[in-house]
Coordinates of C-alpha atoms in Angstrom, one line a residue:
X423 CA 161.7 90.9 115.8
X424 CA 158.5 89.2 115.8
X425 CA 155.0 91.2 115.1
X426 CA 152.7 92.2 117.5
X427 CA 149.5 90.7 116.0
X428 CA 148.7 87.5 116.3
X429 CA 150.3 85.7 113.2
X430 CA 146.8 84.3 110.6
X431 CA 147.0 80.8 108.5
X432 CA 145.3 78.4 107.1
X433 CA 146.1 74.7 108.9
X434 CA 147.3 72.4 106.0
X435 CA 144.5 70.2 104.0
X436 CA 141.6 72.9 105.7
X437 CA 140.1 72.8 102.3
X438 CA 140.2 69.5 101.2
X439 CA 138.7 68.6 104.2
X440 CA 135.8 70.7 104.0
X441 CA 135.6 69.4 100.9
X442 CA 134.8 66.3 101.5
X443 CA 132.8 66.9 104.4
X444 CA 130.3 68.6 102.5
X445 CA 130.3 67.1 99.2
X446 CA 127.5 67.8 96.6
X447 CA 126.1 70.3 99.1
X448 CA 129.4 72.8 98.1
X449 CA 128.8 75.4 95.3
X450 CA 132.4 76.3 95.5
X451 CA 135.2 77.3 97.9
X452 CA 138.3 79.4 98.0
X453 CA 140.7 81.3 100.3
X454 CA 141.8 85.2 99.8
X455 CA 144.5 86.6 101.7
X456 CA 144.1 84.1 104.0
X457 CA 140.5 83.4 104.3
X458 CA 138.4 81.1 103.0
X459 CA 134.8 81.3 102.2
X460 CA 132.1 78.2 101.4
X461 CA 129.5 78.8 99.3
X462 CA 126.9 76.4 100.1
X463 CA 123.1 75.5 98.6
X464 CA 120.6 77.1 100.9
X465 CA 118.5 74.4 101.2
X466 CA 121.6 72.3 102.4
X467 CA 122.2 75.0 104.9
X468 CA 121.3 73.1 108.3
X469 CA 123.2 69.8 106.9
X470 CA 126.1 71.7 106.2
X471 CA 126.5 73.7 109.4
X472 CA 126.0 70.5 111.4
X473 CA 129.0 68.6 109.3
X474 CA 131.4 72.2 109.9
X475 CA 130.8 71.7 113.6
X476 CA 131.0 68.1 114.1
X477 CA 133.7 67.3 111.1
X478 CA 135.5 70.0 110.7
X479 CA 135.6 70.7 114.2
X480 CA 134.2 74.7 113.7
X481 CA 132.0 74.7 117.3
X482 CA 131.0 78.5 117.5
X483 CA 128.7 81.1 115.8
X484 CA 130.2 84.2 115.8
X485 CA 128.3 86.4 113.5
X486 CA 125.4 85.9 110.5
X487 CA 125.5 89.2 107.9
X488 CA 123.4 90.1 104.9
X489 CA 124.5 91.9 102.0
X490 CA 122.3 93.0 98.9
X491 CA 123.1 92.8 95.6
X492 CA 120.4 94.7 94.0
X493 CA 121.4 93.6 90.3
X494 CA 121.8 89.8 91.4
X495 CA 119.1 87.3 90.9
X496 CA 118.8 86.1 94.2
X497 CA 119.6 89.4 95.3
X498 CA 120.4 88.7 98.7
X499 CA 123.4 86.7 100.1
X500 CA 123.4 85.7 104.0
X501 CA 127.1 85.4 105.5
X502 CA 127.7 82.9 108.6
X503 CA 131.0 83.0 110.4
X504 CA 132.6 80.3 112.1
X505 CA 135.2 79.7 114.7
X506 CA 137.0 77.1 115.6
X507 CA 138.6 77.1 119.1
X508 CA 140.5 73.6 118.8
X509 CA 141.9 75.1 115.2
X510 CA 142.3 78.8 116.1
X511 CA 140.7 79.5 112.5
X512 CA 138.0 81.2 111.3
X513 CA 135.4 80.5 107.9
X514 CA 132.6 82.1 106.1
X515 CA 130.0 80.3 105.0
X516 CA 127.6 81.8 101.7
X517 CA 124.3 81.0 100.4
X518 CA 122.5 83.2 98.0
X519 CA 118.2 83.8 98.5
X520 CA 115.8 86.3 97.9
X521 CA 112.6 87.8 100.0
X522 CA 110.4 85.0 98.8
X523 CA 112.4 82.3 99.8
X524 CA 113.3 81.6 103.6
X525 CA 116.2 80.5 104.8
X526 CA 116.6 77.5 106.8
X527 CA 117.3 78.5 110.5
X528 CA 120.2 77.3 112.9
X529 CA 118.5 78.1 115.7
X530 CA 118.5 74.6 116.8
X531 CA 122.1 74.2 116.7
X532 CA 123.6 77.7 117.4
X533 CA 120.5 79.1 119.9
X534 CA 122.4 82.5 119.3
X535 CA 121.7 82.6 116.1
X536 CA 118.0 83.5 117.0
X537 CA 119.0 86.7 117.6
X538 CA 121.4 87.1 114.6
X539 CA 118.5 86.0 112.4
X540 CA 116.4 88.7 113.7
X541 CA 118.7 91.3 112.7
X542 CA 119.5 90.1 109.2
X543 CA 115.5 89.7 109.0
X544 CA 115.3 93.5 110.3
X545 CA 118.0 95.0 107.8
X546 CA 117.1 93.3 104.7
X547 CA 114.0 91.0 105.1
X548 CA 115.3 88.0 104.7
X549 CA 113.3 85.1 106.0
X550 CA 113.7 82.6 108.1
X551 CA 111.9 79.3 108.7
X552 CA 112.4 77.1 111.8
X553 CA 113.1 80.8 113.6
X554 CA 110.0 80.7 116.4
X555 CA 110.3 84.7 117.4
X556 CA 111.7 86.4 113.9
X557 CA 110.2 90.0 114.3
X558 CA 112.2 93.3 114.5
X559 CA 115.3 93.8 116.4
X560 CA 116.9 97.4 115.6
X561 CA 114.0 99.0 114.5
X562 CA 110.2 99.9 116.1
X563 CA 107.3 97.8 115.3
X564 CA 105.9 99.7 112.8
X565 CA 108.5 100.7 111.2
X566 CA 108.2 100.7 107.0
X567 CA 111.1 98.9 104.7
X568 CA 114.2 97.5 105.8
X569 CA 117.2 100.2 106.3
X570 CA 120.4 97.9 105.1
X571 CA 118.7 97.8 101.5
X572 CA 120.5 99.5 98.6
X573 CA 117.6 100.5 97.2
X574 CA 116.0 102.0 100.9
X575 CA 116.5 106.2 100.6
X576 CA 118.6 107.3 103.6
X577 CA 115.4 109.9 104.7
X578 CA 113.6 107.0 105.2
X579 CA 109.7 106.2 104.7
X580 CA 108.2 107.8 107.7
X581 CA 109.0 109.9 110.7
X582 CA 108.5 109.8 114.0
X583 CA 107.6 112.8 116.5
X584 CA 105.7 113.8 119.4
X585 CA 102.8 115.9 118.6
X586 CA 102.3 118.2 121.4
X587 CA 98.8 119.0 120.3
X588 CA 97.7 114.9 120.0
X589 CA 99.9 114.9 123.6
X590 CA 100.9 111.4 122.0
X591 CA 103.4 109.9 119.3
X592 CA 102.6 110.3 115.6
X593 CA 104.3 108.5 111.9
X594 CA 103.9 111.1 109.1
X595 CA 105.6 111.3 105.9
X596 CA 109.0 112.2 105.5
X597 CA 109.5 116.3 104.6
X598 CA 112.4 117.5 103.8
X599 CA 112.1 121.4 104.2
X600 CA 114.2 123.8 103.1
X601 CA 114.1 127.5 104.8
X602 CA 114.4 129.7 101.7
X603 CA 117.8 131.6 101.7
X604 CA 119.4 134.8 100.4
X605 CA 122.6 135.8 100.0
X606 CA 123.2 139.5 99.5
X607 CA 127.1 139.2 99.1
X608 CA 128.7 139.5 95.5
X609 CA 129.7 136.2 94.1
X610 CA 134.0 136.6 93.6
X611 CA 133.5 135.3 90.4
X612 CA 131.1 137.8 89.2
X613 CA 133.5 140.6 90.7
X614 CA 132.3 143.9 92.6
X615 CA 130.6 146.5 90.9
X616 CA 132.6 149.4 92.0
X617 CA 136.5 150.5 91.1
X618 CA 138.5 148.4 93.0
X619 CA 142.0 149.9 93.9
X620 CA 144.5 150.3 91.7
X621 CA 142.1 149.8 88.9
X622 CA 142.0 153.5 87.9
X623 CA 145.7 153.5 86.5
X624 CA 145.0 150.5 84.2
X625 CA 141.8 152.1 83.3
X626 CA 139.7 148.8 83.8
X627 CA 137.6 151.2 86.4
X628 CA 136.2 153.3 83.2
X629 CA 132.4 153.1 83.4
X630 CA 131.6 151.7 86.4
X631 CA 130.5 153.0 89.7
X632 CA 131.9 155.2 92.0
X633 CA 133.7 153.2 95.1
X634 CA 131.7 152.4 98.2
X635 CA 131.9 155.5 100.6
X636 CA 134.9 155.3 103.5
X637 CA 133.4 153.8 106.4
X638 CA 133.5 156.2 109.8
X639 CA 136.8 155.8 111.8
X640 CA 137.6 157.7 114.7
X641 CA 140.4 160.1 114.8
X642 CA 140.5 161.8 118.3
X643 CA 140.9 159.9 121.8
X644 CA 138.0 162.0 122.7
X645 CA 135.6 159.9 120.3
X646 CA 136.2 156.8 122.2
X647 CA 135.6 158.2 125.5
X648 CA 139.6 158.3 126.5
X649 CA 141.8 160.9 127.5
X650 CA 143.3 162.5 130.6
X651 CA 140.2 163.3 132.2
X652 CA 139.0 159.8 131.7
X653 CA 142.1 158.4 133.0
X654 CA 142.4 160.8 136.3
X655 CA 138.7 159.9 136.6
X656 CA 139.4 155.9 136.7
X657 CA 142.7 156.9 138.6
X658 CA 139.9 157.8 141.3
X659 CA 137.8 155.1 141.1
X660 CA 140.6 152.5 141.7
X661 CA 141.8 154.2 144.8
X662 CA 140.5 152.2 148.0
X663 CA 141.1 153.1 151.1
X664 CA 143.3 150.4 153.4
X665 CA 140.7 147.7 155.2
X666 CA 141.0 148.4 159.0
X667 CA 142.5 144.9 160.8
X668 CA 143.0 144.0 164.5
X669 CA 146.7 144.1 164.4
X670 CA 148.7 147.3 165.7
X671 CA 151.7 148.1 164.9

């Protein structure tokens, strides 16, 4: 019986071939479970990609990530992944930078990737050079920090509202505030400070304060507002005389 997803390998010689193809420009390769990732030198970057798509025949752009490594020096690393449609196999490409450094873009090969760039600019602020419209994506305009950083707090820098008194939109400082709460139950691991039953026979009750007083029950139907007369009264109530109709009998 055969699996129902599509069945993933590597094509014989993939690595060697991308090996070759980029040469001194690799910083090293390998495949896990089935997936092999190129780490490249970032100035090589543009060199590289153009070699993966005319050698190695990997033609698309399918996605550009960031990921931060807040203990790394660089502490950014920017993720490109490749298809290829003739092969039916998929790559990652690696390089490593930091905020100081741009990144070569790839707009002039991949023209998607202007858009891709943007974002990984927008998360993490990651430049990149060659990109003729890198501004914010995801987030507004004036918008502080970039979210996708370890190191960014999850509150954010700012806020944004619309001040009713201004009649317009205004950034402020985050505040965080909390209503003041008290709870007037007991704590169970504090226990009650009354007998509770069955305490008197051990004599664990001894010294403490008399039990809460029994709470009002009723005991007669005539509390609740039942009883014959109330029944022979909605006895009358539901009685309705017949609705007179055309038809004769």
């Amino acid at each position: 019986m055969t699996h129902s997803a599509p069945l993933v390998t590597t094509p014989v010689g993939t690595i060697e071939a991308i090996s070759k193809a980029l040469g001194k420009h690799l910083v090293s390769i390998e495949e896990v479970n089935n997936e092999i990732a190129v780490h490249i030198h970032r100035d090589a970057l543009v060199e590289c990609m153009i070699k993966l798509r005319d050698e190695c025949a990997y033609q698309q752009l399918m996605e550009i990530a960031g990921v931060d490594w807040p203990d790394r020096d660089p502490r950014f690393e920017v993720v490109y992944c490749l298809l290829s449609l003739t092969k039916n196999h998929r790559i990652r490409v690696h390089l490593v930078t930091n905020e100081d450094h741009p990144v070569p873009s790839v707009t002039g090969i991949w023209p998607v990737a202007g858009w891709l760039e943007r974002e990984v600019f927008d998360m993490y602020g990651v430049l990149f050079s060659g990109n003729t419209d890198l501004r914010r994506i995801l987030t507004d305009y004036g918008f502080a920090g970039h979210p996708q950083r370890k190191d960014f707090p999850l509150s954010g820098y700012v806020e944004l509202r619309y001040s009713e008194e201004e009649k317009r939109v205004k950034y402020e400082p985050v505040q965080l505030a909390q209503d003041f709460r008290n709870f007037d139950f007991l704590s169970p691991w504090e226990g009650a400070d009354y007998i509770l039953p069955g305490d008197e026979k051990t004599g664990e009750g001894a010294g403490k304060a008399a039990p809460p007083p029994t709470p009002k029950t009723t005991d007669a139907a005539t509390q609740t507002g039942a009883g014959k007369a109330a029944n022979k009264e909605a006895v009358k109530r539901s009685v309705r005389k017949p609705t007179a109709t055309g038809d004769k009998a």
